Coordinates of C-alpha atoms in Angstrom, one line a residue:
Chain A
M23 CA 0.0 0.0 0.0
A24 CA 3.0 2.3 0.0
I25 CA 2.2 3.4 -3.5
G26 CA -1.3 4.1 -2.5
I27 CA -0.2 6.4 0.3
S28 CA 2.3 8.3 -1.9
Y29 CA -0.4 8.6 -4.5
I30 CA -2.9 10.1 -2.0
I31 CA -0.2 12.5 -0.8
S32 CA 0.5 13.7 -4.4
L33 CA -3.3 14.0 -4.9
L34 CA -3.7 16.1 -1.8
I35 CA -0.8 18.4 -2.8
L36 CA -2.6 19.1 -6.1
F37 CA -5.8 19.6 -4.3
G38 CA -4.2 22.1 -2.0
I39 CA -2.5 24.0 -4.9
Y40 CA -5.7 24.2 -6.9
A41 CA -7.8 25.1 -3.8
I42 CA -5.4 28.1 -3.3
F43 CA -5.7 29.0 -7.0
A44 CA -9.5 28.8 -6.9
L45 CA -9.7 30.8 -3.7
G46 CA -8.0 33.7 -5.7
L47 CA -10.7 33.4 -8.4
N48 CA -13.5 33.2 -5.8
L49 CA -12.3 36.5 -4.3
E50 CA -12.6 38.1 -7.8
W51 CA -15.7 36.3 -9.0
G52 CA -17.5 35.1 -6.0
F53 CA -17.1 38.2 -3.8
T54 CA -16.5 41.0 -6.3
G55 CA -18.3 39.8 -9.4
I56 CA -15.3 40.2 -11.7
L57 CA -15.5 37.8 -14.7
N58 CA -11.8 36.9 -14.9
F59 CA -11.3 34.2 -17.6
G60 CA -7.5 34.6 -17.6
H61 CA -6.8 33.5 -14.1
V62 CA -4.2 31.0 -15.4
A63 CA -2.0 33.8 -16.6
F64 CA -1.3 34.9 -13.1
F65 CA -0.7 31.3 -12.1
G66 CA 2.0 31.2 -14.8
I67 CA 3.4 34.7 -14.2
G68 CA 4.0 33.9 -10.5
A69 CA 5.8 30.7 -11.2
Y70 CA 7.9 31.9 -14.1
S71 CA 8.9 35.1 -12.2
T72 CA 10.0 33.2 -9.2
V73 CA 12.0 30.6 -11.2
I74 CA 13.6 33.1 -13.5
L75 CA 14.6 35.4 -10.6
N76 CA 16.0 32.4 -8.7
Q77 CA 18.0 31.4 -11.8
M78 CA 19.4 34.9 -11.9
G79 CA 20.8 34.4 -8.4
V80 CA 18.0 35.8 -6.2
P81 CA 17.6 33.6 -3.0
I82 CA 14.5 31.4 -3.4
Y83 CA 12.4 32.8 -0.5
I84 CA 12.9 36.3 -1.8
A85 CA 12.1 35.1 -5.3
I86 CA 8.8 33.6 -4.0
V87 CA 7.7 36.8 -2.5
A88 CA 8.7 38.7 -5.6
G89 CA 6.8 36.2 -7.8
I90 CA 3.6 36.7 -5.8
I91 CA 4.0 40.5 -6.0
I92 CA 4.7 40.4 -9.7
A93 CA 1.6 38.3 -10.3
G94 CA -0.5 40.8 -8.4
L95 CA 1.0 43.7 -10.3
F96 CA 0.2 42.1 -13.6
G97 CA -3.4 41.7 -12.3
V98 CA -3.5 45.5 -11.8
L99 CA -1.8 46.1 -15.2
V100 CA -4.6 44.1 -17.0
A101 CA -7.4 45.4 -14.9
L102 CA -6.5 49.1 -15.0
P103 CA -7.5 49.4 -18.7
A104 CA -9.9 46.5 -19.0
M105 CA -12.0 47.1 -15.9
R106 CA -13.9 49.8 -17.7
L107 CA -15.3 47.2 -20.0
R108 CA -18.6 45.2 -19.6
G109 CA -18.3 41.9 -17.8
D110 CA -18.5 39.7 -21.0
Y111 CA -15.9 41.9 -22.7
F112 CA -13.7 41.6 -19.7
A113 CA -13.9 37.9 -19.9
I114 CA -12.8 37.9 -23.5
V115 CA -10.0 40.3 -22.9
T116 CA -8.6 38.3 -19.9
I117 CA -8.8 35.0 -21.8
G118 CA -6.9 36.7 -24.6
F119 CA -4.3 38.0 -22.2
S120 CA -3.8 34.6 -20.8
E121 CA -3.1 33.2 -24.2
I122 CA -0.7 36.0 -25.0
V123 CA 1.2 35.1 -21.8
R124 CA 1.3 31.5 -22.9
Y125 CA 2.6 32.4 -26.4
F126 CA 5.2 34.6 -24.8
M127 CA 6.3 31.6 -22.6
L128 CA 6.4 29.4 -25.7
N129 CA 8.3 31.8 -27.9
E130 CA 10.7 33.8 -25.8
E131 CA 13.2 31.0 -25.2
W132 CA 16.0 33.3 -24.0
L133 CA 13.8 34.1 -21.0
T134 CA 11.4 31.2 -20.5
G135 CA 13.2 28.2 -22.1
G136 CA 10.4 28.0 -24.7
P137 CA 8.5 24.8 -25.1
L138 CA 11.1 22.8 -23.1
G139 CA 10.4 24.9 -20.0
L140 CA 12.7 25.6 -17.1
R141 CA 14.3 23.3 -14.7
D142 CA 17.3 23.5 -12.3
F143 CA 16.0 26.0 -9.7
D144 CA 16.2 26.0 -6.0
I145 CA 13.3 24.4 -4.1
P146 CA 12.3 25.2 -0.6
L147 CA 12.4 22.5 2.0
S148 CA 15.4 21.0 0.2
F149 CA 16.9 20.1 3.5
V150 CA 14.2 17.5 4.0
P151 CA 15.4 14.0 3.2
S152 CA 14.0 12.9 -0.2
Q153 CA 11.8 10.1 1.1
Y154 CA 9.9 12.7 3.3
Y155 CA 9.9 15.4 0.7
N156 CA 6.4 14.9 -0.5
I157 CA 5.0 14.9 3.0
A158 CA 6.9 18.1 3.8
M159 CA 5.5 19.6 0.6
L160 CA 2.0 18.6 1.5
I161 CA 2.3 20.2 4.9
L162 CA 3.6 23.4 3.3
V163 CA 0.8 23.5 0.8
L164 CA -1.9 22.8 3.4
A165 CA -0.4 25.4 5.7
L166 CA -0.4 28.0 3.0
L167 CA -4.0 27.0 2.0
A168 CA -5.0 27.5 5.6
L169 CA -3.2 30.8 5.8
T170 CA -4.8 32.0 2.5
Y171 CA -8.3 30.9 3.8
L172 CA -7.8 32.7 7.1
I173 CA -6.5 35.9 5.6
L174 CA -9.4 35.9 3.1
K175 CA -11.9 35.2 5.9
A176 CA -10.6 38.2 7.9
L177 CA -10.7 40.4 4.8
I178 CA -14.1 39.4 3.7
N179 CA -15.6 40.0 7.1
S180 CA -13.9 43.4 7.3
P181 CA -15.6 46.6 6.0
W182 CA -13.4 46.1 2.9
G183 CA -15.0 42.7 2.2
R184 CA -18.5 44.1 2.7
V185 CA -17.8 46.8 0.1
L186 CA -16.7 44.0 -2.3
K187 CA -19.9 42.1 -1.8
S188 CA -22.0 45.3 -2.3
I189 CA -20.2 45.8 -5.6
R190 CA -21.1 42.3 -6.6
E191 CA -24.7 42.8 -5.7
D192 CA -25.1 46.2 -7.2
E193 CA -22.3 48.5 -8.3
D194 CA -24.5 51.5 -8.6
V195 CA -25.6 51.4 -5.0
S196 CA -21.9 51.2 -3.8
K197 CA -21.1 54.1 -6.1
A198 CA -24.0 56.1 -4.7
L199 CA -22.7 55.4 -1.2
G200 CA -19.5 57.1 -2.2
K201 CA -17.3 54.1 -2.6
N202 CA -14.6 54.1 -5.2
V203 CA -15.8 51.0 -7.0
F204 CA -13.0 51.0 -9.5
R205 CA -10.3 51.0 -6.8
Y206 CA -12.0 48.2 -4.8
K207 CA -12.2 46.0 -8.0
I208 CA -8.5 46.7 -8.8
Q209 CA -7.6 45.7 -5.2
S210 CA -9.6 42.5 -5.5
I211 CA -8.0 41.4 -8.7
A212 CA -4.5 42.3 -7.5
L213 CA -5.0 40.1 -4.4
G214 CA -6.7 37.4 -6.4
S215 CA -3.9 37.4 -8.9
A216 CA -1.2 37.3 -6.2
I217 CA -2.9 34.3 -4.7
A218 CA -2.9 32.6 -8.2
G219 CA 0.8 33.5 -8.4
L220 CA 1.4 31.7 -5.1
A221 CA -0.4 28.6 -6.3
G222 CA 1.6 28.6 -9.5
I223 CA 4.9 28.8 -7.6
L224 CA 3.8 25.9 -5.5
L225 CA 3.0 23.9 -8.6
A226 CA 6.4 24.6 -10.1
F227 CA 8.0 23.4 -6.8
N228 CA 5.8 20.3 -6.9
H229 CA 6.9 19.4 -10.4
K230 CA 10.4 20.8 -10.0
Y231 CA 9.9 21.9 -13.5
L232 CA 8.0 24.6 -15.5
N233 CA 6.4 24.3 -18.9
P234 CA 4.0 26.5 -20.9
N235 CA 1.6 23.6 -21.2
Y236 CA 0.8 23.9 -17.5
Y237 CA -0.9 27.2 -18.4
M238 CA -3.5 26.3 -21.0
P239 CA -6.8 28.2 -20.7
L240 CA -8.3 24.9 -19.6
I241 CA -6.7 25.4 -16.2
T242 CA -8.7 28.6 -15.8
F243 CA -11.8 26.6 -16.4
Y244 CA -10.7 24.1 -13.7
A245 CA -10.8 27.0 -11.3
W246 CA -14.2 28.1 -12.5
I247 CA -15.6 24.6 -12.1
I248 CA -14.2 24.3 -8.6
V249 CA -15.6 27.7 -7.6
I250 CA -19.1 27.1 -9.1
L251 CA -19.4 23.5 -7.9
G252 CA -18.5 24.6 -4.4
G253 CA -20.7 27.7 -4.5
S254 CA -19.5 31.1 -5.7
G255 CA -18.8 33.4 -2.9
N256 CA -18.2 30.7 -0.3
N257 CA -14.6 29.9 0.5
K258 CA -15.4 26.7 2.3
G259 CA -17.3 25.7 -0.8
T260 CA -14.3 26.4 -3.0
I261 CA -12.1 24.1 -0.9
L262 CA -14.8 21.4 -1.0
G263 CA -15.1 22.0 -4.7
A264 CA -11.3 21.5 -5.1
L265 CA -11.4 18.3 -3.1
I266 CA -14.3 16.8 -5.1
F267 CA -12.7 18.0 -8.4
W268 CA -9.3 16.4 -7.7
T269 CA -10.8 13.3 -6.3
F270 CA -12.8 12.9 -9.5
M271 CA -9.8 13.7 -11.7
S272 CA -7.6 11.2 -10.0
L273 CA -10.2 8.4 -9.6
T274 CA -10.7 8.6 -13.4
R275 CA -6.9 8.7 -13.9
F276 CA -6.6 5.5 -11.8
S277 CA -9.0 3.5 -13.8
P278 CA -7.2 2.6 -17.0
G279 CA -6.2 -0.7 -15.4
Y280 CA -9.8 -1.6 -14.6
L281 CA -11.7 -0.2 -17.6
P282 CA -11.3 -1.4 -21.2
I283 CA -10.6 2.1 -22.4
S284 CA -7.4 3.9 -23.5
S285 CA -6.1 6.8 -21.4
T286 CA -6.7 9.4 -24.2
D287 CA -10.3 8.3 -24.4
L288 CA -10.6 8.4 -20.7
G289 CA -9.1 11.9 -20.5
A290 CA -11.6 13.0 -23.1
L291 CA -14.6 11.4 -21.3
R292 CA -13.4 13.0 -18.1
M293 CA -13.6 16.4 -19.7
V294 CA -17.0 15.6 -21.2
I295 CA -18.3 14.8 -17.7
I296 CA -16.8 18.1 -16.4
G297 CA -18.4 20.0 -19.2
L298 CA -21.8 18.3 -18.6
L299 CA -21.4 19.1 -14.9
L300 CA -20.9 22.7 -15.6
I301 CA -24.0 22.8 -17.9
V302 CA -26.2 21.0 -15.4
L303 CA -25.0 23.2 -12.5
M304 CA -25.8 26.3 -14.6
M305 CA -29.3 25.0 -15.5
Y306 CA -30.4 23.5 -12.2
K307 CA -28.1 24.7 -9.3
P308 CA -26.2 27.8 -10.3
E309 CA -25.5 28.5 -6.6
G310 CA -23.4 25.3 -6.3
L311 CA -23.2 23.0 -3.3
L312 CA -22.6 25.6 -0.5
G313 CA -23.5 28.8 -2.2
N314 CA -26.2 31.1 -0.9
K315 CA -29.0 31.4 -3.4
E316 CA -30.4 34.5 -1.8
E317 CA -27.1 36.3 -1.6
L318 CA -25.6 35.4 -4.9
K319 CA -26.9 36.9 -8.1
L320 CA -25.0 35.4 -11.0
D321 CA -25.9 38.2 -13.3
I322 CA -24.7 41.6 -12.5
Chain B
M8 CA 4.1 40.7 -49.1
I9 CA 1.4 39.9 -51.7
Q10 CA 1.8 36.2 -50.8
Q11 CA 0.9 37.1 -47.1
L12 CA -2.0 39.2 -48.3
I13 CA -3.4 36.3 -50.2
F14 CA -3.0 33.9 -47.2
G15 CA -4.6 36.6 -45.1
I16 CA -7.7 36.8 -47.4
V17 CA -8.1 33.1 -47.2
T18 CA -7.7 33.0 -43.4
G19 CA -9.9 36.1 -43.1
S20 CA -12.7 34.4 -45.1
I21 CA -12.8 31.5 -42.7
I22 CA -12.7 33.8 -39.7
A23 CA -15.5 35.9 -41.2
L24 CA -17.7 32.8 -41.7
G25 CA -17.3 32.1 -38.0
A26 CA -17.7 35.7 -36.9
I27 CA -21.1 36.1 -38.7
G28 CA -22.8 33.5 -36.6
L29 CA -21.0 34.4 -33.3
S30 CA -22.1 38.0 -33.8
M31 CA -25.7 37.2 -34.6
I32 CA -26.0 34.8 -31.7
Y33 CA -24.3 37.2 -29.3
D34 CA -26.8 39.9 -30.3
I35 CA -30.1 38.1 -30.6
L36 CA -29.6 35.6 -27.8
D37 CA -27.3 37.7 -25.5
L38 CA -25.0 34.7 -25.5
V39 CA -21.2 34.9 -25.8
N40 CA -21.0 31.5 -27.4
F41 CA -17.7 30.1 -26.3
A42 CA -18.8 26.8 -28.1
H43 CA -19.0 28.5 -31.5
G44 CA -15.5 27.5 -32.5
D45 CA -16.3 23.9 -31.5
F46 CA -19.2 23.9 -33.9
M47 CA -16.7 24.7 -36.6
T48 CA -14.7 21.7 -35.6
L49 CA -17.8 19.6 -35.4
G50 CA -18.8 20.6 -39.0
A51 CA -15.3 19.6 -40.2
Y52 CA -15.4 16.2 -38.4
L53 CA -18.9 15.3 -39.5
T54 CA -17.9 16.1 -43.1
F55 CA -14.8 13.9 -42.5
L56 CA -17.1 11.2 -41.2
F57 CA -19.3 11.2 -44.3
N58 CA -16.3 11.7 -46.7
V59 CA -13.7 9.3 -45.4
S60 CA -15.5 6.8 -43.1
L61 CA -18.6 6.5 -45.3
N62 CA -16.9 7.2 -48.6
L63 CA -19.2 9.8 -49.9
N64 CA -17.9 12.4 -52.3
L65 CA -16.6 15.5 -50.6
I66 CA -19.3 18.0 -51.7
L67 CA -22.1 15.7 -50.6
A68 CA -20.3 14.9 -47.4
A69 CA -19.8 18.6 -46.7
A70 CA -23.4 19.4 -47.3
L71 CA -24.5 16.6 -44.9
G72 CA -21.9 17.6 -42.3
I73 CA -22.9 21.3 -42.4
I74 CA -26.6 20.6 -42.3
L75 CA -26.2 18.1 -39.4
T76 CA -24.2 20.7 -37.4
G77 CA -27.0 23.2 -37.9
V78 CA -29.6 20.6 -36.8
I79 CA -27.5 19.8 -33.7
S80 CA -27.5 23.4 -32.7
L81 CA -31.3 23.5 -33.0
I82 CA -31.6 20.5 -30.8
L83 CA -29.3 22.0 -28.3
D84 CA -31.5 25.1 -28.3
K85 CA -34.5 23.0 -27.5
I86 CA -32.9 21.0 -24.7
M87 CA -30.6 23.7 -23.1
W88 CA -30.8 27.3 -24.3
K89 CA -34.6 27.6 -24.4
K90 CA -34.8 26.2 -20.8
L91 CA -32.2 28.7 -19.6
R92 CA -34.0 31.6 -21.5
D93 CA -37.3 30.6 -19.9
K94 CA -35.7 30.8 -16.5
G95 CA -34.5 34.3 -17.3
A96 CA -30.9 33.3 -17.1
G97 CA -28.6 36.3 -17.7
S98 CA -25.6 36.6 -20.0
I99 CA -23.0 35.4 -17.5
T100 CA -25.0 32.1 -16.8
L101 CA -25.2 31.6 -20.5
L102 CA -21.5 32.3 -21.0
I103 CA -20.5 29.7 -18.4
T104 CA -22.9 27.2 -19.9
A105 CA -21.4 27.7 -23.3
I106 CA -17.9 27.0 -21.9
G107 CA -19.3 23.7 -20.5
L108 CA -20.8 22.9 -23.9
A109 CA -17.5 23.7 -25.6
L110 CA -15.7 21.2 -23.4
V111 CA -18.4 18.6 -24.1
I112 CA -18.3 19.0 -27.9
R113 CA -14.4 19.1 -28.2
N114 CA -13.9 16.1 -26.0
L115 CA -16.6 14.0 -27.6
I116 CA -14.7 14.7 -30.8
V117 CA -11.4 13.5 -29.2
F118 CA -13.3 10.5 -27.8
Q119 CA -14.7 9.6 -31.2
W120 CA -11.9 10.5 -33.6
G121 CA -8.8 10.7 -31.4
G122 CA -6.6 13.7 -30.7
S123 CA -4.4 13.6 -33.8
N124 CA -4.8 15.4 -37.2
V125 CA -7.1 14.0 -39.9
G126 CA -7.7 15.2 -43.4
F127 CA -10.4 14.9 -46.1
D128 CA -10.1 12.5 -49.0
L129 CA -8.9 14.9 -51.6
P130 CA -7.4 14.6 -55.1
L131 CA -3.9 16.0 -55.0
S132 CA -4.4 19.6 -55.9
Q133 CA -2.1 21.8 -57.9
N134 CA -1.1 25.2 -56.6
L135 CA -1.7 27.9 -59.0
N136 CA 1.5 29.9 -59.6
F137 CA 1.4 33.5 -60.8
H138 CA 4.9 34.8 -61.2
G139 CA 6.1 33.3 -58.0
I140 CA 2.9 34.0 -56.0
M141 CA 1.3 30.7 -54.9
I142 CA -2.4 30.3 -54.6
S143 CA -3.9 26.9 -53.7
T144 CA -7.1 25.7 -55.3
S145 CA -8.5 25.2 -51.9
G146 CA -7.7 28.8 -51.1
V147 CA -9.6 30.0 -54.2
L148 CA -12.5 27.8 -53.3
T149 CA -12.5 29.2 -49.7
V150 CA -12.7 32.8 -50.9
V151 CA -15.4 32.0 -53.5
V152 CA -17.6 30.0 -51.1
A153 CA -17.3 32.6 -48.4
A154 CA -18.2 35.4 -50.8
L155 CA -21.2 33.6 -52.2
L156 CA -22.5 32.8 -48.6
M157 CA -22.1 36.4 -47.6
I158 CA -24.0 37.6 -50.7
A159 CA -26.7 35.0 -49.8
L160 CA -26.9 36.2 -46.2
D161 CA -27.2 39.8 -47.4
L162 CA -30.1 38.8 -49.6
I163 CA -31.7 36.9 -46.7
L164 CA -31.3 39.8 -44.4
R165 CA -32.7 42.4 -46.8
K166 CA -35.3 40.6 -48.8
T167 CA -36.9 37.8 -46.7
K168 CA -39.4 38.2 -43.9
I169 CA -37.1 36.1 -41.6
G170 CA -34.1 38.4 -42.4
K171 CA -36.1 41.5 -41.8
A172 CA -37.4 40.1 -38.5
M173 CA -33.8 39.3 -37.5
R174 CA -32.7 42.8 -38.1
A175 CA -35.7 44.2 -36.2
L176 CA -35.0 41.9 -33.3
S177 CA -31.4 43.0 -33.3
D178 CA -32.3 46.7 -33.4
N179 CA -34.9 46.7 -30.6
K180 CA -36.0 43.5 -29.0
N181 CA -39.1 44.8 -27.2
L182 CA -40.3 46.7 -30.1
A183 CA -39.9 43.6 -32.3
R184 CA -41.9 41.6 -29.8
I185 CA -44.9 43.8 -29.6
T186 CA -45.1 44.0 -33.4
G187 CA -45.8 40.3 -33.3
I188 CA -42.5 38.8 -34.4
N189 CA -42.2 35.2 -33.3
V190 CA -39.0 35.5 -31.3
D191 CA -38.5 31.7 -30.8
N192 CA -38.7 31.2 -34.5
I193 CA -36.2 33.9 -35.2
I194 CA -33.8 32.4 -32.6
L195 CA -34.0 29.0 -34.3
W196 CA -33.1 30.7 -37.7
T197 CA -30.3 32.5 -36.0
W198 CA -28.8 29.2 -34.7
G199 CA -29.4 27.5 -38.0
I200 CA -27.7 30.1 -40.1
G201 CA -25.0 31.0 -37.6
T202 CA -23.9 27.5 -36.9
S203 CA -24.0 26.2 -40.4
F204 CA -21.9 29.2 -41.5
A205 CA -19.5 28.2 -38.8
A206 CA -19.5 24.6 -40.0
V207 CA -18.7 25.8 -43.6
G208 CA -15.8 27.7 -42.1
G209 CA -14.6 24.6 -40.3
V210 CA -14.8 22.5 -43.5
L211 CA -12.9 25.1 -45.4
Y212 CA -10.3 25.3 -42.7
G213 CA -9.9 21.5 -43.0
L214 CA -9.5 21.8 -46.7
N215 CA -6.7 24.4 -46.4
T216 CA -4.8 22.8 -43.5
V217 CA -5.8 19.8 -41.4
I218 CA -8.7 18.9 -39.1
R219 CA -7.8 18.9 -35.4
P220 CA -10.0 18.7 -32.3
D221 CA -8.7 22.0 -31.0
M222 CA -8.9 23.9 -34.3
G223 CA -12.1 25.7 -33.4
W224 CA -10.7 26.8 -30.1
F225 CA -7.8 28.5 -31.8
L226 CA -10.1 30.0 -34.4
L227 CA -12.5 31.3 -31.7
L228 CA -10.2 34.0 -30.3
P229 CA -9.5 35.7 -33.7
I230 CA -13.2 35.3 -34.4
F231 CA -14.1 37.2 -31.2
A232 CA -11.6 39.9 -32.3
A233 CA -13.5 40.1 -35.7
V234 CA -16.9 40.3 -34.0
I235 CA -15.9 43.1 -31.7
L236 CA -14.1 44.9 -34.4
G237 CA -17.1 44.8 -36.6
G238 CA -19.6 45.6 -33.8
I239 CA -21.7 43.0 -32.1
G240 CA -24.8 42.1 -34.1
N241 CA -23.6 43.5 -37.3
P242 CA -23.0 40.7 -39.8
Y243 CA -21.5 43.0 -42.4
G244 CA -19.1 44.3 -39.7
A245 CA -18.2 40.7 -38.9
M246 CA -17.3 40.0 -42.5
V247 CA -15.0 43.0 -42.7
G248 CA -13.7 42.4 -39.2
G249 CA -12.8 38.8 -40.2
L250 CA -10.9 39.9 -43.2
I251 CA -9.0 42.6 -41.3
I252 CA -8.1 40.1 -38.6
G253 CA -7.1 37.4 -41.1
I254 CA -4.9 39.8 -43.1
S255 CA -3.3 41.4 -40.1
Q256 CA -2.5 37.9 -38.7
E257 CA -0.8 36.9 -41.9
M258 CA 0.9 40.2 -42.5
S259 CA 2.4 40.1 -39.0
T260 CA 4.5 37.1 -40.0
I261 CA 6.7 39.5 -42.0
I262 CA 8.0 41.1 -38.8
L263 CA 7.0 38.6 -36.0
P264 CA 7.6 34.9 -35.6
S265 CA 4.5 33.1 -37.1
S266 CA 3.7 31.6 -33.7
Y267 CA 2.6 35.0 -32.6
K268 CA -0.1 35.2 -35.3
I269 CA -3.0 34.6 -32.8
A270 CA -1.5 37.0 -30.3
V271 CA -1.7 39.7 -33.0
S272 CA -5.5 39.3 -33.1
F273 CA -5.7 39.5 -29.3
V274 CA -3.8 42.8 -29.4
I275 CA -6.2 44.2 -32.0
L276 CA -9.1 42.9 -29.9
I277 CA -7.8 44.6 -26.8
L278 CA -7.1 47.9 -28.6
V279 CA -10.6 48.0 -30.2
M280 CA -12.2 47.3 -26.9
L281 CA -10.3 50.0 -25.2
I282 CA -10.6 52.6 -27.9
K283 CA -13.9 51.9 -29.6
P284 CA -15.7 49.1 -27.8
E285 CA -18.8 49.4 -30.0
G286 CA -16.7 48.3 -33.0
I287 CA -15.6 50.3 -36.0
F288 CA -19.1 50.0 -37.6
G289 CA -21.1 50.0 -34.5
E290 CA -23.1 52.9 -33.2
K291 CA -23.3 53.5 -29.5

């Protein structure tokens, strides 16, 4: 059963990383109503910034902090011009931005290593003996997930968080009350993107490797499915959503041995089920598992 | 330079065929159809099914594939979109649903036909050569078919009752309703025309290059750029927008690595949204 345990540990690490990633999106979408379809861009920017800085000689812990800040700054950079747009336009612009980022990673080999990606960078916890490394990584990821959750909880229950929710419910009312809606939205996307950056950095450490293919637009949709399944605007729901999502992903990854089906076919069927789940949720339970139907209005 | 222009017109015609439907559906159903590119892919694969697996000749296969794609979009309207409309679902709910549908269509295609490239059963075609400028026969066919369909659409919109009702609905939904236009009927026509045009675009794309499960996804983002450039709900704008995007993508290869082609359309998209979000032909 040793393989089983190490498999569960690696599953839990991925769950933790994607839960952090999705919490960033939930802040933007669930609490502020921002339709960010380029979340994966910040996931990638955080990871690449940290690794590139580290390869330039910056100590890894400083590079991590810098990577998180750079991801947040890029969030501001995109949102400053784009936030003036309607929600659906914002979605298209952000998805376009995330693809530009991916093309940049693929093409600018001098900086990003191109399609081969980047390896040979420092990894935190490298003092841990290799047979315990995964457990140490899991503890780190879960600790950071807990930290992110607690910080977000404190922020959302603060006056700042209540303004965000009021923007989600009705921007005009918040404006009429004298709130600078634009600034709050920028702050929300900056923080959400920084959280995505942190998750991306953790993913790079987990794989000990970086590659532009980790940043396909599909990854953004993973985060959306996690958030919607759990219930938009509910951080516990997001964590539950991430757990269900990764359990489903890995159970179906397990099965090739038991089912008469190739792994390409299985991968395709898995995405069909995820797509159907999204459709069914939107049609019959748009508030998700733990979302508040009264509070959450999907259409703003 | 002229070579790139010609490639650009061919690419632009395909993008325009996708953009017309996306624009009409966006406008009349308030739906940002993220699955539209996957309907292009579906059209190409259904044609491939009739052509290669069932051995029909390519023109017949294409006709069947395109009509079947249109019919599927009508069925989806009955089982999904109409229900969401009746519940009063807003544009964001519809957008997320469309993303789900896109995942379903694309991955059913991978499941059925695998992830690798396929191609139609074609006689080897000669490239036409004018003093060193190459034009492929499929390229000529693409431009001719696209132009004929656009003329046909123009006639439908201006001369037929359905077309006039579509334009009325696009101008002012409430006014159109109270004048007794059957909105559900117009929506079905919009799906049928929009999706079959997309399928034609997908088949033509397959003729010019190869058929891949993710082809529609990669076409979708330039198509969005064309739609926004032309102004949402303006089929003529979508045609021109498609050509502009196609030509700029191909022309960019003169100064940029060709892998940045799609990025060029995003940059145009972002600039238009920031400078003139109603599109170059749109009125506020």
